[in-house]
Short mmCIF file of C-alpha atoms in Angstrom, two decimals:
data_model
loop_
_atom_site.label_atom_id
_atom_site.label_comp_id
_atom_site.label_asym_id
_atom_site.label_seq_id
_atom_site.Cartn_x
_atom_site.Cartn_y
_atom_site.Cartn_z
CA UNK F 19 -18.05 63.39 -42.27
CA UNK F 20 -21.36 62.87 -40.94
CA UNK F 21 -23.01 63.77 -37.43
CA UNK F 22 -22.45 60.69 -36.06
CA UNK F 23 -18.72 60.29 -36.89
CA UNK F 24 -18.28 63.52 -35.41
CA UNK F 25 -19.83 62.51 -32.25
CA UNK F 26 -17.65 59.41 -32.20
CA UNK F 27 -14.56 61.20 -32.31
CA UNK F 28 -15.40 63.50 -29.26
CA UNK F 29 -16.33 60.37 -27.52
CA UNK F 30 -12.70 59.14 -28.59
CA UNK F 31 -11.10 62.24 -27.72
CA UNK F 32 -12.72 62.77 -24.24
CA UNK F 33 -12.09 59.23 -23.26
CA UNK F 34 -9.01 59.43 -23.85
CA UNK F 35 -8.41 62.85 -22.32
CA UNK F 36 -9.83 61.42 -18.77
CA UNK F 37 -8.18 58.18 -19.40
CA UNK F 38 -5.00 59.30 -19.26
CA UNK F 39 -5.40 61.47 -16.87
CA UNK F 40 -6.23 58.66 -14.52
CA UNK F 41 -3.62 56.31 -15.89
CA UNK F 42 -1.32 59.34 -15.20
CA UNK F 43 -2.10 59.69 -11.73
CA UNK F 44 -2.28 56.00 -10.66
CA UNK F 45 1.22 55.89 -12.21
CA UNK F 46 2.63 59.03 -9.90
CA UNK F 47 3.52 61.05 -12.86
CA UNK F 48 0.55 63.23 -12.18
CA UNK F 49 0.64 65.21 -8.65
CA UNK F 50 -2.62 64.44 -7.34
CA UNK F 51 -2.23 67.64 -4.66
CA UNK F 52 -2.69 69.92 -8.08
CA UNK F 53 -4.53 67.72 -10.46
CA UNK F 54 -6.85 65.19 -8.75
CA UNK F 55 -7.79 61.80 -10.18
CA UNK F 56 -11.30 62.21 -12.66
CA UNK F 57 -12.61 59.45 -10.45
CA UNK F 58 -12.08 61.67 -7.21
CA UNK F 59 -13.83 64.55 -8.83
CA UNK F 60 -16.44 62.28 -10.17
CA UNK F 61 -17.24 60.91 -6.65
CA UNK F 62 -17.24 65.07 -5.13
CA UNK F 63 -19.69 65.59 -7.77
CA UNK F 64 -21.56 62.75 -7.30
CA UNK F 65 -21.70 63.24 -3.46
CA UNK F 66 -22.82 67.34 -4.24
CA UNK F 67 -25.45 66.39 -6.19
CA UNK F 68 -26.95 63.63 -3.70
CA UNK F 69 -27.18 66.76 -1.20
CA UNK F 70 -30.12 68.59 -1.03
CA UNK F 71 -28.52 71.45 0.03
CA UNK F 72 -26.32 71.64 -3.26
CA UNK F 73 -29.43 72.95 -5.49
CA UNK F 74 -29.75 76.09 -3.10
CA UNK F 75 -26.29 76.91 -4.37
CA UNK F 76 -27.31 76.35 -7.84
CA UNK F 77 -30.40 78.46 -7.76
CA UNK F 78 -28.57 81.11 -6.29
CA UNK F 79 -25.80 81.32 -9.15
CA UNK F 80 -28.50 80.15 -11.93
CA UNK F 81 -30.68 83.28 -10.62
CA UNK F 82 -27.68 85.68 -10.65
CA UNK F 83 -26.21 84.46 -13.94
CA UNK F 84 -30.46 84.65 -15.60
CA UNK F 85 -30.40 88.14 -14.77
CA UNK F 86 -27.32 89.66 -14.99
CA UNK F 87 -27.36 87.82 -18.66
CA UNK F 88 -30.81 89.48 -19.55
CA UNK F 89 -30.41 92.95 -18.38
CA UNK F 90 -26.69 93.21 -19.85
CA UNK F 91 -28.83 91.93 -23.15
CA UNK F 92 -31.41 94.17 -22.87
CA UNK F 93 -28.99 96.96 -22.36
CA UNK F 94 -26.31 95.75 -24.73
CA UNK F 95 -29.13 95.76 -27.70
CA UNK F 96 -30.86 99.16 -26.68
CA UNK F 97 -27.62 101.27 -26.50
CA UNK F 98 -25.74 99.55 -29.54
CA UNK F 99 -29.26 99.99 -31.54
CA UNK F 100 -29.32 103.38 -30.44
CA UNK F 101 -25.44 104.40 -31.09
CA UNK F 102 -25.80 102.49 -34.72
CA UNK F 103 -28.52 104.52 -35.53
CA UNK F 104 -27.47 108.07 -33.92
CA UNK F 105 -23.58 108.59 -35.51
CA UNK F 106 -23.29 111.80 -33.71
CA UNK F 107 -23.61 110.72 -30.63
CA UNK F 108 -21.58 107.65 -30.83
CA UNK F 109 -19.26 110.24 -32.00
CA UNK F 110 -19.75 112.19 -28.67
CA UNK F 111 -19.84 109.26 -26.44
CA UNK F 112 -16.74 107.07 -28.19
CA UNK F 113 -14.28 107.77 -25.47
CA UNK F 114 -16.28 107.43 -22.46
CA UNK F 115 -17.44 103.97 -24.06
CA UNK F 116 -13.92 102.80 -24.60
CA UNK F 117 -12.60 104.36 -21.10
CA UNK F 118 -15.56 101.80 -19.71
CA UNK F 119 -14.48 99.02 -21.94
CA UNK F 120 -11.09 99.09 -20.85
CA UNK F 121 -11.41 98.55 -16.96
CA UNK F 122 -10.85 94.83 -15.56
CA UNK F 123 -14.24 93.86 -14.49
CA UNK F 124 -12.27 92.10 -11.77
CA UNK F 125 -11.99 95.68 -10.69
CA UNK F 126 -15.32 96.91 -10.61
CA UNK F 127 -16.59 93.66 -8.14
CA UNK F 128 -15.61 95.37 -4.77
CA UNK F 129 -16.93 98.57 -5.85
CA UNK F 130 -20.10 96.82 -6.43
CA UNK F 131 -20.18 95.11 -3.06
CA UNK F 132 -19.39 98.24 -0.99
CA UNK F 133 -22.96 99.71 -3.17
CA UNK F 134 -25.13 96.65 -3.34
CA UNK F 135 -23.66 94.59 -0.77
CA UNK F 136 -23.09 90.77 -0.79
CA UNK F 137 -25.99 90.49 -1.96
CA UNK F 138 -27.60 88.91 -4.80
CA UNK F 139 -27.37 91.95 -6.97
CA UNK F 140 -23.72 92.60 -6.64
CA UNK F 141 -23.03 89.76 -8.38
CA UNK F 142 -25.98 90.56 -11.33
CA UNK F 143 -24.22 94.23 -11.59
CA UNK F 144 -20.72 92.57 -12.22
CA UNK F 145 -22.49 89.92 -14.89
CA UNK F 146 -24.51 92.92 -16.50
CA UNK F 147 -20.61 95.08 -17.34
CA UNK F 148 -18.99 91.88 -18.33
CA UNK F 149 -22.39 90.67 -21.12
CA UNK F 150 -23.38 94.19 -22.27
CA UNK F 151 -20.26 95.53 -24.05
CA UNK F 152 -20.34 92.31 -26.09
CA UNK F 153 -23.91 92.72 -26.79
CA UNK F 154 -23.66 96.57 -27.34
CA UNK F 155 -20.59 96.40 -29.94
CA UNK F 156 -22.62 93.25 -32.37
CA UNK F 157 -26.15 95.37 -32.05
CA UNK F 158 -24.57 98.42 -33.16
CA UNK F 159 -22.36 97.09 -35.90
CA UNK F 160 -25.31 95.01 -37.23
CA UNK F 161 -27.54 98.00 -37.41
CA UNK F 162 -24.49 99.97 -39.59
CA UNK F 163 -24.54 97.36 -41.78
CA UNK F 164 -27.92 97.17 -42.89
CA UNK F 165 -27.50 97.59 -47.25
CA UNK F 166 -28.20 101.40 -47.99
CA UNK F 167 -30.47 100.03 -51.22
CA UNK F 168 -32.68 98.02 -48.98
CA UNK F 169 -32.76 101.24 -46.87
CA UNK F 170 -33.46 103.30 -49.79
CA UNK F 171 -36.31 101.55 -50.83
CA UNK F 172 -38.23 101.11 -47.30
CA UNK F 173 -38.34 104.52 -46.97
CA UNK F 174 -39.53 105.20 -50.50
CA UNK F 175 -42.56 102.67 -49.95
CA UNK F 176 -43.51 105.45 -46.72
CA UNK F 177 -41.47 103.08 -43.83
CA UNK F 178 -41.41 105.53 -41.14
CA UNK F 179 -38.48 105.05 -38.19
CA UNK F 180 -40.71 102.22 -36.24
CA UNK F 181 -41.43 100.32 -39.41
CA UNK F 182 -37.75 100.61 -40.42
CA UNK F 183 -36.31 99.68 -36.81
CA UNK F 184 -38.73 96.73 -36.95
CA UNK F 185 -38.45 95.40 -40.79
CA UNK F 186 -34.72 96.78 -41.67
CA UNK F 187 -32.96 97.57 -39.04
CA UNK F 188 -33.38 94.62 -36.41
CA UNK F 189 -33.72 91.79 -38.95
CA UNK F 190 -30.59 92.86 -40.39
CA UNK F 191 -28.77 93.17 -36.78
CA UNK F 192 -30.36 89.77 -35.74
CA UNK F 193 -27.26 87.56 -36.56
CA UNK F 194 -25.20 89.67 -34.99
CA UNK F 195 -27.20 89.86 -32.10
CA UNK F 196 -27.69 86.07 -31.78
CA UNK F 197 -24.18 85.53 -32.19
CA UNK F 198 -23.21 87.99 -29.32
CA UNK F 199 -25.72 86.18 -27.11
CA UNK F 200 -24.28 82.59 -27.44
CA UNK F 201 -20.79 84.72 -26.32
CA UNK F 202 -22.59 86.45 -23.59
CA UNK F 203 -23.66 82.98 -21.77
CA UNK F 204 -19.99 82.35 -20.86
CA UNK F 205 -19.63 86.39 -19.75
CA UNK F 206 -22.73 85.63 -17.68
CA UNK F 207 -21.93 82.88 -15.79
CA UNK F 208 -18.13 84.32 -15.07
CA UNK F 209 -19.18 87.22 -13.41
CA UNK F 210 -21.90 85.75 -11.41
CA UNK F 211 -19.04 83.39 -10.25
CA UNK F 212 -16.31 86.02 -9.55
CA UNK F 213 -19.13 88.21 -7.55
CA UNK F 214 -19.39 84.78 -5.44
CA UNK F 215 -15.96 84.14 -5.70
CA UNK F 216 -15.24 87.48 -3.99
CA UNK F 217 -17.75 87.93 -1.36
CA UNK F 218 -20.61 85.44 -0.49
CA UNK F 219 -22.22 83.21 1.28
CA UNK F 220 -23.87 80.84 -1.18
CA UNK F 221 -23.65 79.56 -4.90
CA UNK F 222 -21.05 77.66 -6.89
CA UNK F 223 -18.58 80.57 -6.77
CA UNK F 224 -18.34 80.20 -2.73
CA UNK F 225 -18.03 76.10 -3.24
CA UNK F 226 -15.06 76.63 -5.07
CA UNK F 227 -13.79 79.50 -2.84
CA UNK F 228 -14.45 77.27 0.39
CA UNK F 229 -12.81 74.00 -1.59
CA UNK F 230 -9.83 76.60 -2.51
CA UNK F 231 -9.36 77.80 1.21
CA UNK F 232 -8.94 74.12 2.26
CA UNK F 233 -6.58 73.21 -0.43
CA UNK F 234 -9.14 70.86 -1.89
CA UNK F 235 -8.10 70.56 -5.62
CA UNK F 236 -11.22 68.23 -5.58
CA UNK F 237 -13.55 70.45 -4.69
CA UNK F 238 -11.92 73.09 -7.45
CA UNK F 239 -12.02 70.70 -10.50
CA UNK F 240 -15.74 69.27 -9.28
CA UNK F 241 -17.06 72.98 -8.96
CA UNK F 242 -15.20 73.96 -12.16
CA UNK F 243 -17.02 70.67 -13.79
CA UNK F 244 -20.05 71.58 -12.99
CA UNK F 245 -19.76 74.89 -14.16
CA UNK F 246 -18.43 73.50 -17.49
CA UNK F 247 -21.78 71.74 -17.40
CA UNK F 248 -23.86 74.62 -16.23
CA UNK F 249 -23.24 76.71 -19.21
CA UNK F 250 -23.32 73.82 -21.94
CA UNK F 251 -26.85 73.03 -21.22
CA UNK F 252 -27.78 77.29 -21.53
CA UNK F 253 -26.10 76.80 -24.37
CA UNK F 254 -27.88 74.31 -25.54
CA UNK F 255 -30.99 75.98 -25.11
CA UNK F 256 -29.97 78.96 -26.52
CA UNK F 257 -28.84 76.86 -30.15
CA UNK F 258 -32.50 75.31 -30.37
CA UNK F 259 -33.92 79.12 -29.73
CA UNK F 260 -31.55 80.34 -32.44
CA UNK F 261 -32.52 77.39 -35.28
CA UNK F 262 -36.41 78.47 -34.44
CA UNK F 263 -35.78 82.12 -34.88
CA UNK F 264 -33.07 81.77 -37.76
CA UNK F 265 -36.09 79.45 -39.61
CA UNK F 266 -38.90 81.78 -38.71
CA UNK F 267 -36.14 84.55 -40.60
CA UNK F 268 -36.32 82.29 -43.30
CA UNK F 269 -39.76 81.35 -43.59
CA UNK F 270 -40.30 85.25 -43.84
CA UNK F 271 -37.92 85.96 -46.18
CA UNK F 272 -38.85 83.31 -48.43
CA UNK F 273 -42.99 84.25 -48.11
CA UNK F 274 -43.74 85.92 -51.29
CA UNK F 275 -44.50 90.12 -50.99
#
């Protein structure tokens, strides 16, 4: 099955999918009060993105989701690179990582608000818990699974610890760092949209709060669209920055020593 078959078929599907969804609702089986029309939410959409005002909103959560999704990255790599590497203390620090692990983020939003405030950077704190752990558990099991041979031999050639951190260890950790970073995107986004969801006065998070608090199930599904729509195109991004670096891996692997 080709591309372009492929392509058809989600066509096919999603047409389908919205189509009777609309058929359902013009023909009363579908309670409009809980599951608006597609051509309803359409039309909200439609109308947001005529506003001028709407892209202030955007910004705001784009901003919040950008940096919550970087620092919890940064963070995420540096501690699981530095856990992989150090067994003892990963040893030492095991229960206090999986004591942090286990509380609801949903949990730790107020605390964050009665810190930072409502704020922009209540809402990047809450994205930061909620992309790190899954960036901190890939980072360090890709650096404990570098091959002990390839190891072996790095440090018989005279690699000292920067030479193998930069030619062993993170090569070998990249996949499973680029794979916990097309995760993270989602993470990102959801706590940058519960922080707003909770306590604000601006972004997509309070559109869908406000829509909620008036019973709009129009406003919901249209916010909830455009989030849908939000994170496919970082995620689209993300998948041409990953085929650049995964063939720049492969140009170097293949250049002759």
């Amino acid at each position: 099955m080709n591309v372009m078959t492929e392509r058809l078929i989600q066509i096919v599907l999603l047409v389908a999918i919205i189509g009777g969804w609309q058929l359902g609702v013009a023909a009363g089986v579908i309670d409009v009060f809980f599951f608006p029309a597609p051509v309803d939410i359409f039309e909200q959409v439609v109308s947001w993105v005529a506003d001028v005002r709407f892209y202030s909103h955007v910004a705001i959560t784009l901003t919040e989701t950008v940096l919550g999704y970087l620092f919890g990255t940064a963070l995420g790599v540096a501690a699981g690179v530095w856990l992989g590497l150090s067994r003892s203390a990963a040893r030492i620090l095991d229960p206090f990582i999986k004591g942090l692990n286990a509380i609801p983020r949903v949990v730790l939003a107020p605390i964050f608000v009665l810190w930072l405030g409502l704020g922009l950077w209540s809402k990047v704190a809450l994205a930061v818990t909620l992309v790190f752990f899954v960036t901190f558990f890939n980072a360090m099991q890709g650096v404990r699974e570098v091959n002990p041979v390839v190891l072996s031999n790095a440090r018989i050639l005279g690699g000292n610890r920067r030479d193998l951190l930069r030619h062993v260890y993170f090569p070998a950790a990249a996949s499973w760092i680029l794979s916990s970073l097309r995760t993270s995107v989602g993470f990102a986004v959801v706590g940058a949209i519960i922080g707003e969801y909770l306590g604000s006065s601006a972004g997509l998070g309070y559109l869908i709060a406000q829509a909620e608090g008036n019973f709009d199930a129009v406003g919901v599904f249209a916010g909830i669209l455009i989030l849908a729509i939000f994170v496919l195109i970082i995620d689209s991004i993300l998948d041409i920055a990953e085929k650049r670096l995964i063939k720049w891996r492969t140009s170097a692997a293949e250049r002759p020593a």
